[in-house]
PDB file of N, CA, C and O in Angstrom:
ATOM      1  N   MET A   1     -10.682   8.657  34.225  1.00 82.00           N
ATOM      2  CA  MET A   1     -11.103   9.443  32.771  1.00 82.00           C
ATOM      3  C   MET A   1      -9.853   9.401  32.421  1.00 82.00           C
ATOM      4  O   MET A   1      -9.622   8.660  31.316  1.00 82.00           O
ATOM      5  N   GLU A   2      -8.649   9.666  33.023  1.00 86.00           N
ATOM      6  CA  GLU A   2      -7.526   9.431  32.536  1.00 86.00           C
ATOM      7  C   GLU A   2      -6.885   8.482  32.324  1.00 86.00           C
ATOM      8  O   GLU A   2      -6.218   7.367  31.160  1.00 86.00           O
ATOM      9  N   LEU A   3      -7.210   7.498  33.205  1.00 92.00           N
ATOM     10  CA  LEU A   3      -6.766   5.967  33.003  1.00 92.00           C
ATOM     11  C   LEU A   3      -7.354   5.128  31.497  1.00 92.00           C
ATOM     12  O   LEU A   3      -6.887   4.538  30.802  1.00 92.00           O
ATOM     13  N   ALA A   4      -8.945   5.590  31.622  1.00 91.00           N
ATOM     14  CA  ALA A   4      -9.715   5.275  30.531  1.00 91.00           C
ATOM     15  C   ALA A   4      -8.815   5.552  29.184  1.00 91.00           C
ATOM     16  O   ALA A   4      -8.858   4.968  27.951  1.00 91.00           O
ATOM     17  N   SER A   5      -8.809   6.756  29.104  1.00 92.00           N
ATOM     18  CA  SER A   5      -7.845   7.516  27.963  1.00 92.00           C
ATOM     19  C   SER A   5      -6.985   6.298  27.361  1.00 92.00           C
ATOM     20  O   SER A   5      -6.644   6.206  26.521  1.00 92.00           O
ATOM     21  N   GLN A   6      -6.099   6.368  28.301  1.00 93.00           N
ATOM     22  CA  GLN A   6      -4.366   5.596  28.270  1.00 93.00           C
ATOM     23  C   GLN A   6      -5.013   4.015  27.697  1.00 93.00           C
ATOM     24  O   GLN A   6      -4.002   3.753  26.681  1.00 93.00           O
ATOM     25  N   ILE A   7      -6.166   3.518  28.290  1.00 94.00           N
ATOM     26  CA  ILE A   7      -6.348   2.454  27.998  1.00 94.00           C
ATOM     27  C   ILE A   7      -6.608   2.251  26.534  1.00 94.00           C
ATOM     28  O   ILE A   7      -6.384   1.088  25.542  1.00 94.00           O
ATOM     29  N   PHE A   8      -7.590   3.433  26.002  1.00 94.00           N
ATOM     30  CA  PHE A   8      -8.132   2.958  24.408  1.00 94.00           C
ATOM     31  C   PHE A   8      -6.982   3.237  23.613  1.00 94.00           C
ATOM     32  O   PHE A   8      -6.956   2.901  22.552  1.00 94.00           O
ATOM     33  N   GLY A   9      -6.521   4.427  24.322  1.00 93.00           N
ATOM     34  CA  GLY A   9      -4.802   4.892  23.280  1.00 93.00           C
ATOM     35  C   GLY A   9      -4.336   3.552  23.018  1.00 93.00           C
ATOM     36  O   GLY A   9      -3.438   3.418  21.965  1.00 93.00           O
ATOM     37  N   ALA A  10      -3.502   2.568  24.185  1.00 94.00           N
ATOM     38  CA  ALA A  10      -3.084   1.465  23.820  1.00 94.00           C
ATOM     39  C   ALA A  10      -3.643   0.558  23.166  1.00 94.00           C
ATOM     40  O   ALA A  10      -2.671   0.031  22.128  1.00 94.00           O
ATOM     41  N   LEU A  11      -4.711   0.492  23.265  1.00 95.00           N
ATOM     42  CA  LEU A  11      -5.481  -0.352  22.476  1.00 95.00           C
ATOM     43  C   LEU A  11      -5.462  -0.110  20.827  1.00 95.00           C
ATOM     44  O   LEU A  11      -5.636  -0.789  19.986  1.00 95.00           O
ATOM     45  N   GLY A  12      -5.947   1.111  20.774  1.00 93.00           N
ATOM     46  CA  GLY A  12      -5.194   2.025  19.331  1.00 93.00           C
ATOM     47  C   GLY A  12      -4.372   1.580  18.869  1.00 93.00           C
ATOM     48  O   GLY A  12      -4.120   1.771  17.720  1.00 93.00           O
ATOM     49  N   VAL A  13      -3.040   1.761  19.338  1.00 95.00           N
ATOM     50  CA  VAL A  13      -1.566   1.720  18.913  1.00 95.00           C
ATOM     51  C   VAL A  13      -1.348  -0.029  18.555  1.00 95.00           C
ATOM     52  O   VAL A  13      -1.225  -0.609  17.366  1.00 95.00           O
ATOM     53  N   VAL A  14      -2.309  -1.098  19.519  1.00 95.00           N
ATOM     54  CA  VAL A  14      -2.144  -2.214  19.045  1.00 95.00           C
ATOM     55  C   VAL A  14      -2.980  -2.597  18.106  1.00 95.00           C
ATOM     56  O   VAL A  14      -2.180  -3.403  17.103  1.00 95.00           O
ATOM     57  N   ALA A  15      -4.278  -1.881  17.885  1.00 94.00           N
ATOM     58  CA  ALA A  15      -4.819  -2.420  16.712  1.00 94.00           C
ATOM     59  C   ALA A  15      -4.479  -1.728  15.307  1.00 94.00           C
ATOM     60  O   ALA A  15      -4.373  -2.148  14.471  1.00 94.00           O
ATOM     61  N   THR A  16      -3.726  -0.711  15.536  1.00 93.00           N
ATOM     62  CA  THR A  16      -2.638   0.289  14.176  1.00 93.00           C
ATOM     63  C   THR A  16      -1.388  -0.671  13.974  1.00 93.00           C
ATOM     64  O   THR A  16      -1.450  -0.980  13.009  1.00 93.00           O
ATOM     65  N   ILE A  17      -0.898  -1.649  14.815  1.00 95.00           N
ATOM     66  CA  ILE A  17       0.423  -2.063  14.693  1.00 95.00           C
ATOM     67  C   ILE A  17      -0.265  -3.700  13.465  1.00 95.00           C
ATOM     68  O   ILE A  17       0.319  -3.921  13.004  1.00 95.00           O
ATOM     69  N   ILE A  18      -1.494  -3.957  14.169  1.00 94.00           N
ATOM     70  CA  ILE A  18      -2.383  -5.262  13.928  1.00 94.00           C
ATOM     71  C   ILE A  18      -2.242  -5.027  12.449  1.00 94.00           C
ATOM     72  O   ILE A  18      -2.242  -5.609  11.147  1.00 94.00           O
ATOM     73  N   ILE A  19      -2.829  -3.946  11.868  1.00 94.00           N
ATOM     74  CA  ILE A  19      -3.180  -3.633  10.480  1.00 94.00           C
ATOM     75  C   ILE A  19      -2.120  -3.865   9.655  1.00 94.00           C
ATOM     76  O   ILE A  19      -2.406  -4.652   8.138  1.00 94.00           O
ATOM     77  N   TYR A  20      -1.050  -3.841   9.699  1.00 93.00           N
ATOM     78  CA  TYR A  20       0.047  -3.706   8.883  1.00 93.00           C
ATOM     79  C   TYR A  20       0.676  -5.269   8.902  1.00 93.00           C
ATOM     80  O   TYR A  20       1.453  -5.775   8.058  1.00 93.00           O
ATOM     81  N   GLN A  21      -0.251  -6.296   9.489  1.00 93.00           N
ATOM     82  CA  GLN A  21      -0.068  -7.618   9.370  1.00 93.00           C
ATOM     83  C   GLN A  21      -0.918  -8.482   8.710  1.00 93.00           C
ATOM     84  O   GLN A  21      -0.937  -9.249   8.257  1.00 93.00           O
ATOM     85  N   GLN A  22      -1.849  -7.541   8.034  1.00 93.00           N
ATOM     86  CA  GLN A  22      -3.028  -8.250   7.300  1.00 93.00           C
ATOM     87  C   GLN A  22      -2.439  -8.206   5.866  1.00 93.00           C
ATOM     88  O   GLN A  22      -2.322  -7.312   5.065  1.00 93.00           O
ATOM     89  N   LYS A  23      -3.277  -9.520   5.310  1.00 93.00           N
ATOM     90  CA  LYS A  23      -2.947  -9.702   3.679  1.00 93.00           C
ATOM     91  C   LYS A  23      -4.356  -9.575   2.889  1.00 93.00           C
ATOM     92  O   LYS A  23      -4.423  -8.836   2.069  1.00 93.00           O
ATOM     93  N   LYS A  24      -5.330  -9.589   3.416  1.00 94.00           N
ATOM     94  CA  LYS A  24      -6.791  -9.209   3.041  1.00 94.00           C
ATOM     95  C   LYS A  24      -7.257  -7.910   2.991  1.00 94.00           C
ATOM     96  O   LYS A  24      -6.886  -7.551   4.088  1.00 94.00           O
ATOM     97  N   ARG A  25      -7.774  -7.483   2.352  1.00 92.00           N
ATOM     98  CA  ARG A  25      -8.334  -5.895   2.236  1.00 92.00           C
ATOM     99  C   ARG A  25      -9.450  -5.882   3.133  1.00 92.00           C
ATOM    100  O   ARG A  25      -9.517  -4.842   4.119  1.00 92.00           O
ATOM    101  N   SER A  26     -10.241  -6.962   3.240  1.00 91.00           N
ATOM    102  CA  SER A  26     -11.382  -6.675   3.977  1.00 91.00           C
ATOM    103  C   SER A  26     -10.945  -6.745   5.691  1.00 91.00           C
ATOM    104  O   SER A  26     -11.322  -5.884   6.272  1.00 91.00           O
ATOM    105  N   ARG A  27      -9.794  -7.631   5.840  1.00 93.00           N
ATOM    106  CA  ARG A  27      -9.754  -7.612   7.454  1.00 93.00           C
ATOM    107  C   ARG A  27      -8.556  -6.340   7.715  1.00 93.00           C
ATOM    108  O   ARG A  27      -8.535  -5.746   8.835  1.00 93.00           O
ATOM    109  N   LEU A  28      -8.310  -5.812   6.495  1.00 93.00           N
ATOM    110  CA  LEU A  28      -7.325  -4.517   6.748  1.00 93.00           C
ATOM    111  C   LEU A  28      -8.334  -3.201   7.531  1.00 93.00           C
ATOM    112  O   LEU A  28      -8.219  -2.557   8.317  1.00 93.00           O
ATOM    113  N   LEU A  29      -8.944  -3.399   6.773  1.00 92.00           N
ATOM    114  CA  LEU A  29     -10.242  -2.313   6.793  1.00 92.00           C
ATOM    115  C   LEU A  29     -11.030  -2.495   7.836  1.00 92.00           C
ATOM    116  O   LEU A  29     -11.552  -1.796   8.803  1.00 92.00           O
ATOM    117  N   THR A  30     -11.408  -3.510   8.352  1.00 92.00           N
ATOM    118  CA  THR A  30     -12.195  -4.041  10.039  1.00 92.00           C
ATOM    119  C   THR A  30     -11.038  -3.341  10.895  1.00 92.00           C
ATOM    120  O   THR A  30     -11.391  -2.999  11.923  1.00 92.00           O
ATOM    121  N   PHE A  31     -10.096  -3.820  10.696  1.00 93.00           N
ATOM    122  CA  PHE A  31      -8.677  -3.950  12.095  1.00 93.00           C
ATOM    123  C   PHE A  31      -8.737  -2.090  12.310  1.00 93.00           C
ATOM    124  O   PHE A  31      -8.494  -1.404  12.912  1.00 93.00           O
ATOM    125  N   LYS A  32      -8.431  -1.096  10.945  1.00 93.00           N
ATOM    126  CA  LYS A  32      -8.466   0.027  10.624  1.00 93.00           C
ATOM    127  C   LYS A  32      -9.799   0.728  11.106  1.00 93.00           C
ATOM    128  O   LYS A  32      -9.763   1.955  12.083  1.00 93.00           O
ATOM    129  N   LEU A  33     -11.373   0.638  11.153  1.00 94.00           N
ATOM    130  CA  LEU A  33     -12.457   0.644  11.630  1.00 94.00           C
ATOM    131  C   LEU A  33     -12.100   0.494  13.267  1.00 94.00           C
ATOM    132  O   LEU A  33     -12.428   1.216  14.174  1.00 94.00           O
ATOM    133  N   ILE A  34     -11.582  -0.310  13.529  1.00 94.00           N
ATOM    134  CA  ILE A  34     -11.730  -0.946  15.293  1.00 94.00           C
ATOM    135  C   ILE A  34     -10.336   0.307  15.633  1.00 94.00           C
ATOM    136  O   ILE A  34     -11.059   0.895  16.548  1.00 94.00           O
ATOM    137  N   SER A  35      -9.131   0.609  14.713  1.00 94.00           N
ATOM    138  CA  SER A  35      -8.548   1.328  15.682  1.00 94.00           C
ATOM    139  C   SER A  35      -9.028   2.924  16.035  1.00 94.00           C
ATOM    140  O   SER A  35      -8.666   3.518  16.841  1.00 94.00           O
ATOM    141  N   ASP A  36      -9.909   3.053  14.691  1.00 94.00           N
ATOM    142  CA  ASP A  36     -10.592   4.806  14.745  1.00 94.00           C
ATOM    143  C   ASP A  36     -11.359   4.493  15.739  1.00 94.00           C
ATOM    144  O   ASP A  36     -11.337   5.791  16.495  1.00 94.00           O
ATOM    145  N   PHE A  37     -12.199   3.509  15.868  1.00 94.00           N
ATOM    146  CA  PHE A  37     -13.473   3.713  16.744  1.00 94.00           C
ATOM    147  C   PHE A  37     -12.414   3.827  18.278  1.00 94.00           C
ATOM    148  O   PHE A  37     -13.062   4.832  18.997  1.00 94.00           O
ATOM    149  N   LEU A  38     -11.430   3.015  18.622  1.00 94.00           N
ATOM    150  CA  LEU A  38     -10.686   2.964  19.779  1.00 94.00           C
ATOM    151  C   LEU A  38      -9.864   4.690  20.119  1.00 94.00           C
ATOM    152  O   LEU A  38      -9.927   5.158  20.849  1.00 94.00           O
ATOM    153  N   TRP A  39      -9.669   4.984  18.782  1.00 94.00           N
ATOM    154  CA  TRP A  39      -9.008   6.449  18.648  1.00 94.00           C
ATOM    155  C   TRP A  39      -9.585   7.675  19.310  1.00 94.00           C
ATOM    156  O   TRP A  39      -9.557   8.386  19.871  1.00 94.00           O
ATOM    157  N   GLY A  40     -11.049   7.373  18.773  1.00 94.00           N
ATOM    158  CA  GLY A  40     -12.031   8.259  18.503  1.00 94.00           C
ATOM    159  C   GLY A  40     -12.550   8.161  20.528  1.00 94.00           C
ATOM    160  O   GLY A  40     -12.783   9.416  20.946  1.00 94.00           O
ATOM    161  N   LEU A  41     -12.751   6.932  20.836  1.00 94.00           N
ATOM    162  CA  LEU A  41     -12.695   6.858  22.387  1.00 94.00           C
ATOM    163  C   LEU A  41     -12.179   7.729  22.963  1.00 94.00           C
ATOM    164  O   LEU A  41     -11.890   7.995  23.993  1.00 94.00           O
ATOM    165  N   HIS A  42     -10.461   7.318  22.730  1.00 95.00           N
ATOM    166  CA  HIS A  42      -9.198   7.968  23.426  1.00 95.00           C
ATOM    167  C   HIS A  42      -9.364   9.730  23.379  1.00 95.00           C
ATOM    168  O   HIS A  42      -9.593   9.756  24.719  1.00 95.00           O
ATOM    169  N   TYR A  43      -9.830  10.440  22.419  1.00 95.00           N
ATOM    170  CA  TYR A  43      -9.829  11.636  22.510  1.00 95.00           C
ATOM    171  C   TYR A  43     -11.008  11.973  23.247  1.00 95.00           C
ATOM    172  O   TYR A  43     -10.779  13.246  23.939  1.00 95.00           O
ATOM    173  N   VAL A  44     -12.394  11.329  22.788  1.00 94.00           N
ATOM    174  CA  VAL A  44     -13.622  11.842  23.947  1.00 94.00           C
ATOM    175  C   VAL A  44     -12.861  11.713  25.536  1.00 94.00           C
ATOM    176  O   VAL A  44     -13.343  12.825  25.941  1.00 94.00           O
ATOM    177  N   PHE A  45     -12.177  10.651  25.470  1.00 94.00           N
ATOM    178  CA  PHE A  45     -12.141  10.811  27.163  1.00 94.00           C
ATOM    179  C   PHE A  45     -11.030  11.961  27.758  1.00 94.00           C
ATOM    180  O   PHE A  45     -10.885  12.582  28.595  1.00 94.00           O
ATOM    181  N   LEU A  46      -9.897  12.657  26.259  1.00 94.00           N
ATOM    182  CA  LEU A  46      -9.266  13.262  26.857  1.00 94.00           C
ATOM    183  C   LEU A  46      -9.803  15.103  26.536  1.00 94.00           C
ATOM    184  O   LEU A  46      -9.420  15.604  26.969  1.00 94.00           O
ATOM    185  N   GLY A  47     -11.680  14.541  25.849  1.00 92.00           N
ATOM    186  CA  GLY A  47     -11.889  15.864  26.145  1.00 92.00           C
ATOM    187  C   GLY A  47     -11.468  16.819  24.832  1.00 92.00           C
ATOM    188  O   GLY A  47     -11.665  17.666  24.634  1.00 92.00           O
ATOM    189  N   ALA A  48     -11.210  15.947  23.828  1.00 92.00           N
ATOM    190  CA  ALA A  48     -10.214  16.310  22.430  1.00 92.00           C
ATOM    191  C   ALA A  48     -11.772  16.131  21.376  1.00 92.00           C
ATOM    192  O   ALA A  48     -11.274  14.995  20.864  1.00 92.00           O
ATOM    193  N   TYR A  49     -12.485  17.144  21.592  1.00 94.00           N
ATOM    194  CA  TYR A  49     -13.562  16.415  20.415  1.00 94.00           C
ATOM    195  C   TYR A  49     -13.292  16.792  19.182  1.00 94.00           C
ATOM    196  O   TYR A  49     -13.746  15.947  17.890  1.00 94.00           O
ATOM    197  N   THR A  50     -12.448  17.813  18.402  1.00 95.00           N
ATOM    198  CA  THR A  50     -11.913  17.741  17.330  1.00 95.00           C
ATOM    199  C   THR A  50     -11.375  16.618  16.557  1.00 95.00           C
ATOM    200  O   THR A  50     -12.079  16.115  15.715  1.00 95.00           O
ATOM    201  N   GLY A  51     -10.698  15.987  17.760  1.00 93.00           N
ATOM    202  CA  GLY A  51      -9.584  14.924  17.239  1.00 93.00           C
ATOM    203  C   GLY A  51     -10.641  13.449  16.896  1.00 93.00           C
ATOM    204  O   GLY A  51     -10.709  12.642  16.499  1.00 93.00           O
ATOM    205  N   ALA A  52     -11.759  13.348  17.927  1.00 94.00           N
ATOM    206  CA  ALA A  52     -12.618  12.247  17.896  1.00 94.00           C
ATOM    207  C   ALA A  52     -13.499  12.735  16.662  1.00 94.00           C
ATOM    208  O   ALA A  52     -13.808  11.389  16.082  1.00 94.00           O
ATOM    209  N   ALA A  53     -13.760  13.801  16.203  1.00 95.00           N
ATOM    210  CA  ALA A  53     -14.452  13.937  15.160  1.00 95.00           C
ATOM    211  C   ALA A  53     -13.935  13.476  13.994  1.00 95.00           C
ATOM    212  O   ALA A  53     -14.465  12.536  13.017  1.00 95.00           O
ATOM    213  N   ILE A  54     -12.690  13.899  13.923  1.00 95.00           N
ATOM    214  CA  ILE A  54     -11.994  13.563  12.690  1.00 95.00           C
ATOM    215  C   ILE A  54     -11.967  11.893  12.716  1.00 95.00           C
ATOM    216  O   ILE A  54     -12.099  10.988  11.760  1.00 95.00           O
ATOM    217  N   CYS A  55     -11.587  11.004  13.823  1.00 93.00           N
ATOM    218  CA  CYS A  55     -11.753   9.694  13.676  1.00 93.00           C
ATOM    219  C   CYS A  55     -13.457   9.285  13.449  1.00 93.00           C
ATOM    220  O   CYS A  55     -13.270   8.158  12.546  1.00 93.00           O
ATOM    221  N   VAL A  56     -14.314   9.535  14.083  1.00 91.00           N
ATOM    222  CA  VAL A  56     -15.534   9.368  13.344  1.00 91.00           C
ATOM    223  C   VAL A  56     -15.537   9.256  11.688  1.00 91.00           C
ATOM    224  O   VAL A  56     -16.362   8.632  11.073  1.00 91.00           O
ATOM    225  N   ILE A  57     -15.110  10.754  11.083  1.00 94.00           N
ATOM    226  CA  ILE A  57     -15.313  10.979   9.664  1.00 94.00           C
ATOM    227  C   ILE A  57     -14.412   9.583   9.041  1.00 94.00           C
ATOM    228  O   ILE A  57     -14.846   9.077   7.666  1.00 94.00           O
ATOM    229  N   ALA A  58     -13.443   9.483   9.674  1.00 91.00           N
ATOM    230  CA  ALA A  58     -12.729   8.067   9.046  1.00 91.00           C
ATOM    231  C   ALA A  58     -13.482   6.985   8.937  1.00 91.00           C
ATOM    232  O   ALA A  58     -13.260   6.106   8.058  1.00 91.00           O
ATOM    233  N   ALA A  59     -14.245   6.569  10.020  1.00 90.00           N
ATOM    234  CA  ALA A  59     -14.664   5.411  10.371  1.00 90.00           C
ATOM    235  C   ALA A  59     -15.991   5.367   9.217  1.00 90.00           C
ATOM    236  O   ALA A  59     -16.075   4.265   8.611  1.00 90.00           O
ATOM    237  N   LEU A  60     -16.866   6.313   9.055  1.00 90.00           N
ATOM    238  CA  LEU A  60     -17.473   6.831   8.066  1.00 90.00           C
ATOM    239  C   LEU A  60     -17.060   6.333   6.647  1.00 90.00           C
ATOM    240  O   LEU A  60     -17.617   5.868   5.844  1.00 90.00           O
ATOM    241  N   ARG A  61     -16.102   6.653   6.200  1.00 90.00           N
ATOM    242  CA  ARG A  61     -15.401   6.533   5.015  1.00 90.00           C
ATOM    243  C   ARG A  61     -15.276   5.240   4.940  1.00 90.00           C
ATOM    244  O   ARG A  61     -15.413   4.447   3.980  1.00 90.00           O
ATOM    245  N   GLU A  62     -14.504   4.268   5.911  1.00 86.00           N
ATOM    246  CA  GLU A  62     -14.360   2.849   5.868  1.00 86.00           C
ATOM    247  C   GLU A  62     -15.571   2.278   5.973  1.00 86.00           C
ATOM    248  O   GLU A  62     -15.545   0.982   5.009  1.00 86.00           O
ATOM    249  N   ILE A  63     -16.765   2.404   6.532  1.00 87.00           N
ATOM    250  CA  ILE A  63     -18.063   1.869   6.422  1.00 87.00           C
ATOM    251  C   ILE A  63     -18.663   2.181   5.039  1.00 87.00           C
ATOM    252  O   ILE A  63     -18.996   1.295   4.094  1.00 87.00           O
ATOM    253  N   ILE A  64     -18.414   3.046   4.519  1.00 85.00           N
ATOM    254  CA  ILE A  64     -18.824   3.465   3.187  1.00 85.00           C
ATOM    255  C   ILE A  64     -18.232   2.873   1.712  1.00 85.00           C
ATOM    256  O   ILE A  64     -18.196   2.115   1.027  1.00 85.00           O
TER     257      ILE A  64
END
C-alpha cells in the first residue's frame, strides 16, 4: 500500500506541474481534476481520509 501511495503521489506531482504549462482554461481544469483524483488516491492509500475528502470536494468544484 505504501508503494501505491508513493506512485499516486508522484503522479499527482507531475499532474500539478503540467497544470502550469496549460494556456486554455478547459485543459487547466482537466489536469487539476486529474491531479485532485491522484492526490485523493494517495491520501486513501495512506489512510488519511480527511485529506482524501478535501480532494473529493475540490474535484466536485471543478466538475461544477
